[in-house]
Amino acid sequence: MFSRMTAIAAFALATTGAAYAAGPEPIVVEAPVAVAPPVAPFWAGAYAGVQLGYAYSDFDFDDAIDGDNDGDDLIGGIHFGYLWDVGSGWYVGPEFQYDFTDVEIRDADTGDTISFDEIARLKLVVGYELGNGLAYGSGGIAYSALDDAGDVFDGFDGSDTNYVVGFGYDYRVGDNWTIGGEYQYHDFDDLNVNTLHLKAAYRF
């Protein structure tokens, strides 16, 4: 009886010693999973670029000038703006454009000319993301300057400010670059200007 109890005690002691010798089971710590930051919408933010195109002007000066009162020429300049992401694929923001041109008409009787030299626009752009591009409409105010207009119109300083409306489409061609096209109509009372631009912009 005594020898049997001694054997059981020895077995229990040996088992306990082996367990302590092996040590406690290691605690497995899972490595943290890196979470990528959210990607900002491509069209949101600041941008700047250049444009080049065609301008067609209709001068309503029939009472003052004899001859063809329409003119056309190349037009080009710079633009910059900023768009905010307002959700569901829509973007809204301001844009400023400045163009140089040289649209000219001539008085057949006197030889005097009027030259439409520049146009500046400050407008609101509202766009919707379509695939890899942005379709948009715009509207705002535009300023025009006519060179030598005082030779034809007494007391007219050759400048006017009125409204502009338009629409266009920009297409993404890289991580930061876009190209696009835009049509705009300008109303300056006696001068109506239609412009068609090809545009390239860098988005910051």
C-alpha positions as a printed NumPy array, in Angstrom:
array([[  0.   ,   0.   ,   0.   ],
       [  2.731,   2.4  ,   0.992],
       [  4.781,   1.558,  -2.068],
       [  1.78 ,   2.18 ,  -4.349],
       [  1.138,   5.632,  -2.863],
       [  4.81 ,   6.429,  -3.168],
       [  4.75 ,   5.551,  -6.86 ],
       [  1.686,   7.752,  -7.5  ],
       [  3.309,  10.688,  -5.699],
       [  6.507,  10.251,  -7.649],
       [  4.586,  10.202, -10.958],
       [  2.658,  13.363, -10.057],
       [  5.86 ,  15.135,  -9.045],
       [  7.573,  14.141, -12.259],
       [  4.637,  15.339, -14.362],
       [  4.487,  18.703, -12.555],
       [  8.214,  19.212, -12.932],
       [  8.055,  18.536, -16.655],
       [  5.26 ,  21.042, -17.054],
       [  7.254,  23.747, -15.228],
       [ 10.367,  22.886, -17.184],
       [  8.521,  23.394, -20.465],
       [  7.225,  26.77 , -19.262],
       [  3.868,  28.422, -19.975],
       [  2.509,  28.391, -23.533],
       [  3.64 ,  31.468, -25.496],
       [  1.072,  34.209, -26.132],
       [  0.571,  34.79 , -29.845],
       [  0.283,  38.504, -30.715],
       [ -1.216,  39.221, -34.12 ],
       [  0.564,  41.873, -36.17 ],
       [ -1.501,  45.029, -36.692],
       [ -3.133,  45.334, -40.104],
       [ -2.143,  48.539, -41.903],
       [ -5.144,  50.554, -43.074],
       [ -4.537,  52.614, -46.201],
       [ -5.628,  56.264, -45.917],
       [ -8.674,  57.2  , -48.005],
       [ -7.841,  58.381, -51.51 ],
       [ -8.907,  61.965, -52.205],
       [-11.237,  62.411, -55.204],
       [ -9.159,  63.175, -58.311],
       [-11.227,  66.178, -59.417],
       [-11.255,  67.881, -56.014],
       [ -8.684,  70.594, -55.32 ],
       [ -6.766,  73.288, -57.154],
       [ -5.77 ,  73.222, -60.818],
       [ -4.112,  75.493, -63.39 ],
       [ -3.593,  75.269, -67.132],
       [ -3.64 ,  76.794, -70.58 ],
       [ -6.161,  76.928, -73.419],
       [ -6.049,  77.559, -77.154],
       [ -8.92 ,  77.797, -79.575],
       [-11.109,  79.752, -81.961],
       [-13.184,  82.898, -81.369],
       [-16.046,  84.111, -83.543],
       [-17.461,  87.549, -82.808],
       [-20.643,  89.191, -84.005],
       [-20.396,  92.983, -83.736],
       [-23.804,  94.675, -83.811],
       [-22.502,  98.048, -85.003],
       [-24.615,  98.497, -88.137],
       [-25.498, 102.094, -87.312],
       [-21.861, 103.083, -86.822],
       [-19.879, 100.949, -89.273],
       [-20.482, 100.063, -92.903],
       [-19.246,  96.658, -93.993],
       [-18.836,  93.205, -92.453],
       [-19.381,  93.411, -88.708],
       [-18.28 ,  89.86 , -87.959],
       [-14.779,  88.635, -87.197],
       [-12.868,  85.563, -86.096],
       [ -9.362,  84.641, -84.974],
       [ -7.328,  82.4  , -82.726],
       [ -7.751,  82.843, -78.984],
       [ -5.671,  81.524, -76.108],
       [ -4.641,  82.105, -72.533],
       [ -4.505,  80.706, -69.026],
       [ -6.947,  79.463, -66.405],
       [ -6.949,  78.341, -62.795],
       [ -9.583,  77.269, -60.307],
       [-10.631,  75.08 , -57.414],
       [-13.296,  72.369, -57.107],
       [-14.956,  70.97 , -53.997],
       [-16.348,  67.45 , -53.838],
       [-19.993,  67.846, -52.77 ],
       [-20.848,  64.144, -52.959],
       [-22.495,  61.673, -55.356],
       [-20.021,  62.515, -58.123],
       [-20.719,  66.274, -58.145],
       [-18.109,  69.05 , -57.943],
       [-18.507,  72.811, -57.551],
       [-16.026,  75.669, -57.554],
       [-14.784,  78.964, -59.041],
       [-12.576,  79.368, -62.111],
       [-10.751,  82.358, -63.591],
       [ -9.788,  82.513, -67.287],
       [ -7.852,  85.088, -69.273],
       [ -7.518,  85.073, -73.077],
       [ -5.643,  87.06 , -75.708],
       [ -7.028,  87.407, -79.237],
       [ -7.149,  89.819, -82.181],
       [-10.608,  89.767, -83.725],
       [-10.868,  92.817, -85.993],
       [-13.545,  94.584, -88.048],
       [-13.06 ,  97.53 , -90.401],
       [-15.262, 100.472, -91.386],
       [-15.456, 100.333, -95.174],
       [-16.026, 104.106, -95.442],
       [-13.317, 105.456, -93.113],
       [-10.892, 102.56 , -92.853],
       [-11.104, 102.73 , -89.055],
       [-10.833,  99.382, -87.269],
       [-12.04 ,  97.958, -83.985],
       [ -9.993,  95.107, -82.521],
       [-11.315,  92.771, -79.855],
       [ -8.093,  92.095, -77.924],
       [ -8.749,  90.336, -74.63 ],
       [-11.342,  88.725, -72.444],
       [-11.345,  87.776, -68.768],
       [-13.888,  85.551, -67.039],
       [-14.778,  84.743, -63.442],
       [-17.301,  81.934, -63.31 ],
       [-18.821,  79.145, -61.244],
       [-18.225,  75.61 , -62.504],
       [-20.61 ,  72.738, -61.698],
       [-19.431,  69.321, -62.855],
       [-20.39 ,  65.66 , -62.69 ],
       [-17.895,  62.786, -62.874],
       [-18.502,  60.501, -65.847],
       [-16.117,  57.579, -66.12 ],
       [-12.596,  58.945, -66.417],
       [-13.805,  62.474, -67.107],
       [-15.773,  65.429, -65.792],
       [-18.682,  66.988, -67.683],
       [-19.504,  70.498, -66.539],
       [-21.433,  73.682, -67.135],
       [-20.399,  77.172, -66.135],
       [-21.694,  80.699, -65.812],
       [-20.374,  84.016, -64.558],
       [-19.148,  87.459, -65.528],
       [-16.811,  88.379, -68.377],
       [-14.808,  91.494, -69.186],
       [-13.835,  92.47 , -72.74 ],
       [-11.57 ,  95.141, -74.199],
       [-11.864,  96.717, -77.667],
       [ -8.806,  98.513, -79.032],
       [ -9.354, 101.766, -80.985],
       [-13.095, 101.694, -80.336],
       [-12.971, 105.405, -79.505],
       [-12.137, 106.166, -83.139],
       [-15.585, 104.883, -84.129],
       [-17.714, 105.493, -81.052],
       [-17.302, 108.869, -79.376],
       [-17.072, 108.577, -75.603],
       [-16.772, 104.77 , -75.617],
       [-13.719, 103.571, -73.674],
       [-13.717, 100.184, -75.407],
       [-14.465,  97.931, -72.428],
       [-17.563,  96.134, -71.257],
       [-18.581,  93.659, -68.549],
       [-21.465,  91.26 , -68.918],
       [-22.279,  87.539, -68.651],
       [-20.77 ,  84.313, -69.975],
       [-22.19 ,  80.773, -70.052],
       [-20.673,  77.55 , -71.335],
       [-20.128,  73.828, -71.055],
       [-17.241,  71.405, -71.471],
       [-15.664,  68.047, -70.752],
       [-12.266,  67.27 , -69.194],
       [-10.588,  63.866, -69.444],
       [ -7.968,  62.431, -67.11 ],
       [ -4.737,  61.43 , -68.903],
       [ -2.391,  60.815, -65.965],
       [ -1.939,  61.061, -62.231],
       [ -2.27 ,  64.863, -62.324],
       [ -3.004,  65.896, -65.933],
       [ -6.237,  66.491, -67.824],
       [ -7.161,  67.57 , -71.343],
       [-10.536,  68.789, -72.503],
       [-12.724,  70.974, -74.655],
       [-14.996,  73.894, -73.798],
       [-17.547,  76.102, -75.567],
       [-18.518,  79.53 , -74.185],
       [-20.939,  82.26 , -75.21 ],
       [-20.326,  85.875, -74.141],
       [-22.854,  88.703, -74.361],
       [-21.438,  92.248, -74.323],
       [-24.544,  94.045, -75.599],
       [-23.235,  95.207, -79.014],
       [-20.653,  92.403, -79.134],
       [-21.39 ,  88.694, -78.943],
       [-18.427,  86.314, -78.72 ],
       [-18.401,  82.541, -79.193],
       [-15.266,  80.652, -78.186],
       [-14.213,  77.031, -78.561],
       [-11.136,  75.943, -76.597],
       [ -8.878,  72.942, -76.24 ],
       [ -7.539,  72.879, -72.67 ],
       [ -4.754,  71.216, -70.716],
       [ -4.438,  71.462, -66.917],
       [ -2.352,  70.209, -64.026],
       [ -4.292,  69.253, -60.89 ],
       [ -2.454,  69.791, -57.613]])
